[in-house]
Amino acid sequence: MAGFADLISKKLTQFQNDLASAQKKAMREGLKAGVKLYKNIAKPLIPVLGKSTEYRQKGTVKNNLRHRIKIKSKDGQLSGKGVIRIRRAGGKKMAAVSANTKDKTDPFYWFMLDRGTKKMKGAHFMEKAKNAGEARAINEAKNVYIATMQQSMAKWR
């Protein structure tokens, strides 16, 4: 009879391990799908220069819209979030607004475009994107999460 109890214990442990890895994978895939949908909604709202200049490349801000996904596990509970911001690629730092930079691809001025200045009205593209796409992105993340969980745990049906 001890063999049967060992077998059940072994299968239960295997199920718990599979469930934990499936949850993490599904959360990452769901967040990734939601963030990509959100980015596709936000990109057309970002203003673009009419043509490149000596100091600024056309589409610099739009090309530097980036996302990051973080998943944390605390006391066995998973939580995750996706962040969408204007950032440079490769860990490069953005220049200070007061710096005299000649780097055409530095989007250091993105928040002035978004929020405006004394002399220029803001485009508020981040807020417009949030209003337009937040609900759709959350719904997409949930759908992909459920589909990925079902696919990952199909062998336990």
GROMACS .gro file of C-alpha atoms in nm:
model
  157
    1MET     CA    1   0.000   0.000   0.000
    2ALA     CA    2   0.298   0.232   0.057
    3GLY     CA    3   0.376   0.215  -0.316
    4PHE     CA    4   0.037   0.368  -0.399
    5ALA     CA    5   0.083   0.654  -0.150
    6ASP     CA    6   0.431   0.724  -0.289
    7LEU     CA    7   0.292   0.729  -0.642
    8ILE     CA    8   0.016   0.976  -0.545
    9SER     CA    9   0.268   1.195  -0.362
   10LYS     CA   10   0.502   1.194  -0.661
   11LYS     CA   11   0.220   1.286  -0.905
   12LEU     CA   12   0.095   1.561  -0.673
   13THR     CA   13   0.444   1.715  -0.652
   14GLN     CA   14   0.479   1.695  -1.031
   15PHE     CA   15   0.139   1.862  -1.074
   16GLN     CA   16   0.233   2.146  -0.837
   17ASN     CA   17   0.561   2.205  -1.020
   18ASP     CA   18   0.387   2.204  -1.359
   19LEU     CA   19   0.121   2.442  -1.231
   20ALA     CA   20   0.379   2.687  -1.094
   21SER     CA   21   0.579   2.695  -1.417
   22ALA     CA   22   0.260   2.719  -1.629
   23GLN     CA   23   0.137   3.015  -1.423
   24LYS     CA   24   0.463   3.204  -1.468
   25LYS     CA   25   0.473   3.132  -1.841
   26ALA     CA   26   0.107   3.225  -1.889
   27MET     CA   27   0.149   3.548  -1.695
   28ARG     CA   28   0.450   3.650  -1.901
   29GLU     CA   29   0.277   3.565  -2.231
   30GLY     CA   30  -0.042   3.744  -2.128
   31LEU     CA   31   0.139   4.058  -2.020
   32LYS     CA   32   0.349   4.052  -2.336
   33ALA     CA   33   0.037   4.033  -2.556
   34GLY     CA   34  -0.136   4.310  -2.363
   35VAL     CA   35   0.166   4.540  -2.377
   36LYS     CA   36   0.213   4.485  -2.750
   37LEU     CA   37  -0.151   4.573  -2.816
   38TYR     CA   38  -0.114   4.881  -2.597
   39LYS     CA   39   0.200   4.986  -2.786
   40ASN     CA   40   0.024   4.945  -3.122
   41ILE     CA   41  -0.247   5.182  -2.998
   42ALA     CA   42   0.003   5.434  -2.857
   43LYS     CA   43   0.248   5.457  -3.149
   44PRO     CA   44   0.018   5.639  -3.395
   45LEU     CA   45  -0.061   5.900  -3.127
   46ILE     CA   46   0.303   6.008  -3.088
   47PRO     CA   47   0.385   6.326  -3.284
   48VAL     CA   48   0.663   6.301  -3.545
   49LEU     CA   49   0.883   6.572  -3.697
   50GLY     CA   50   0.805   6.655  -4.060
   51LYS     CA   51   1.165   6.581  -4.160
   52SER     CA   52   1.495   6.508  -3.992
   53THR     CA   53   1.712   6.802  -3.893
   54GLU     CA   54   2.079   6.842  -3.810
   55TYR     CA   55   2.011   6.770  -3.442
   56ARG     CA   56   1.698   6.554  -3.438
   57GLN     CA   57   1.604   6.242  -3.632
   58LYS     CA   58   1.248   6.207  -3.759
   59GLY     CA   59   1.052   5.957  -3.545
   60THR     CA   60   1.299   5.952  -3.255
   61VAL     CA   61   1.031   5.948  -2.985
   62LYS     CA   62   0.813   5.696  -3.166
   63ASN     CA   63   1.106   5.460  -3.225
   64ASN     CA   64   1.202   5.465  -2.856
   65LEU     CA   65   0.867   5.350  -2.716
   66ARG     CA   66   0.973   5.047  -2.513
   67HIS     CA   67   0.813   4.798  -2.278
   68ARG     CA   68   0.931   4.597  -1.981
   69ILE     CA   69   0.759   4.309  -1.805
   70LYS     CA   70   0.828   4.222  -1.442
   71ILE     CA   71   0.698   3.914  -1.264
   72LYS     CA   72   0.746   3.871  -0.889
   73SER     CA   73   0.677   3.576  -0.665
   74LYS     CA   74   0.608   3.646  -0.299
   75ASP     CA   75   0.491   3.372  -0.064
   76GLY     CA   76   0.388   3.157  -0.360
   77GLN     CA   77   0.171   3.434  -0.511
   78LEU     CA   78   0.266   3.563  -0.855
   79SER     CA   79   0.218   3.924  -0.952
   80GLY     CA   80   0.329   4.096  -1.266
   81LYS     CA   81   0.316   4.427  -1.445
   82GLY     CA   82   0.404   4.568  -1.782
   83VAL     CA   83   0.553   4.915  -1.812
   84ILE     CA   84   0.552   5.121  -2.131
   85ARG     CA   85   0.779   5.423  -2.146
   86ILE     CA   86   1.001   5.621  -2.376
   87ARG     CA   87   1.350   5.483  -2.315
   88ARG     CA   88   1.667   5.437  -2.513
   89ALA     CA   89   1.774   5.096  -2.631
   90GLY     CA   90   2.070   4.910  -2.492
   91GLY     CA   91   2.071   5.073  -2.150
   92LYS     CA   92   2.191   5.408  -2.284
   93LYS     CA   93   2.100   5.704  -2.069
   94MET     CA   94   1.901   5.996  -2.199
   95ALA     CA   95   2.069   6.335  -2.193
   96ALA     CA   96   1.959   6.603  -1.951
   97VAL     CA   97   1.730   6.865  -2.104
   98SER     CA   98   1.992   7.133  -2.041
   99ALA     CA   99   2.269   6.934  -2.214
  100ASN     CA  100   2.380   7.036  -2.561
  101THR     CA  101   2.355   6.695  -2.726
  102LYS     CA  102   2.411   6.623  -3.091
  103ASP     CA  103   2.286   6.267  -3.065
  104LYS     CA  104   2.002   6.255  -3.318
  105THR     CA  105   1.844   5.948  -3.163
  106ASP     CA  106   1.814   6.072  -2.803
  107PRO     CA  107   1.445   6.116  -2.708
  108PHE     CA  108   1.526   6.324  -2.397
  109TYR     CA  109   1.254   6.575  -2.491
  110TRP     CA  110   0.964   6.326  -2.499
  111PHE     CA  111   0.795   6.455  -2.184
  112MET     CA  112   0.792   6.810  -2.326
  113LEU     CA  113   0.606   6.677  -2.630
  114ASP     CA  114   0.368   6.487  -2.405
  115ARG     CA  115   0.301   6.742  -2.133
  116GLY     CA  116   0.392   7.066  -2.309
  117THR     CA  117   0.592   7.370  -2.206
  118LYS     CA  118   0.520   7.739  -2.145
  119LYS     CA  119   0.536   7.804  -2.517
  120MET     CA  120   0.394   7.478  -2.654
  121LYS     CA  121   0.078   7.288  -2.580
  122GLY     CA  122   0.126   6.922  -2.491
  123ALA     CA  123   0.010   6.639  -2.715
  124HIS     CA  124  -0.079   6.415  -2.414
  125PHE     CA  125  -0.019   6.105  -2.622
  126MET     CA  126   0.050   5.880  -2.321
  127GLU     CA  127  -0.279   5.973  -2.155
  128LYS     CA  128  -0.472   5.933  -2.482
  129ALA     CA  129  -0.316   5.590  -2.534
  130LYS     CA  130  -0.409   5.486  -2.181
  131ASN     CA  131  -0.771   5.595  -2.229
  132ALA     CA  132  -0.795   5.429  -2.571
  133GLY     CA  133  -0.618   5.101  -2.503
  134GLU     CA  134  -0.604   5.010  -2.137
  135ALA     CA  135  -0.927   4.808  -2.128
  136ARG     CA  136  -0.847   4.630  -2.456
  137ALA     CA  137  -0.494   4.549  -2.340
  138ILE     CA  138  -0.618   4.405  -2.009
  139ASN     CA  139  -0.877   4.196  -2.192
  140GLU     CA  140  -0.614   4.068  -2.436
  141ALA     CA  141  -0.379   3.982  -2.149
  142LYS     CA  142  -0.653   3.783  -1.974
  143ASN     CA  143  -0.746   3.594  -2.291
  144VAL     CA  144  -0.385   3.500  -2.367
  145TYR     CA  145  -0.326   3.402  -2.002
  146ILE     CA  146  -0.624   3.166  -2.002
  147ALA     CA  147  -0.532   3.015  -2.340
  148THR     CA  148  -0.170   2.960  -2.236
  149MET     CA  149  -0.272   2.803  -1.904
  150GLN     CA  150  -0.511   2.565  -2.080
  151GLN     CA  151  -0.244   2.468  -2.330
  152SER     CA  152   0.025   2.420  -2.065
  153MET     CA  153  -0.194   2.214  -1.833
  154ALA     CA  154  -0.361   2.005  -2.107
  155LYS     CA  155  -0.177   1.688  -2.002
  156TRP     CA  156  -0.347   1.698  -1.659
  157ARG     CA  157  -0.702   1.679  -1.796
   0.00000   0.00000   0.00000
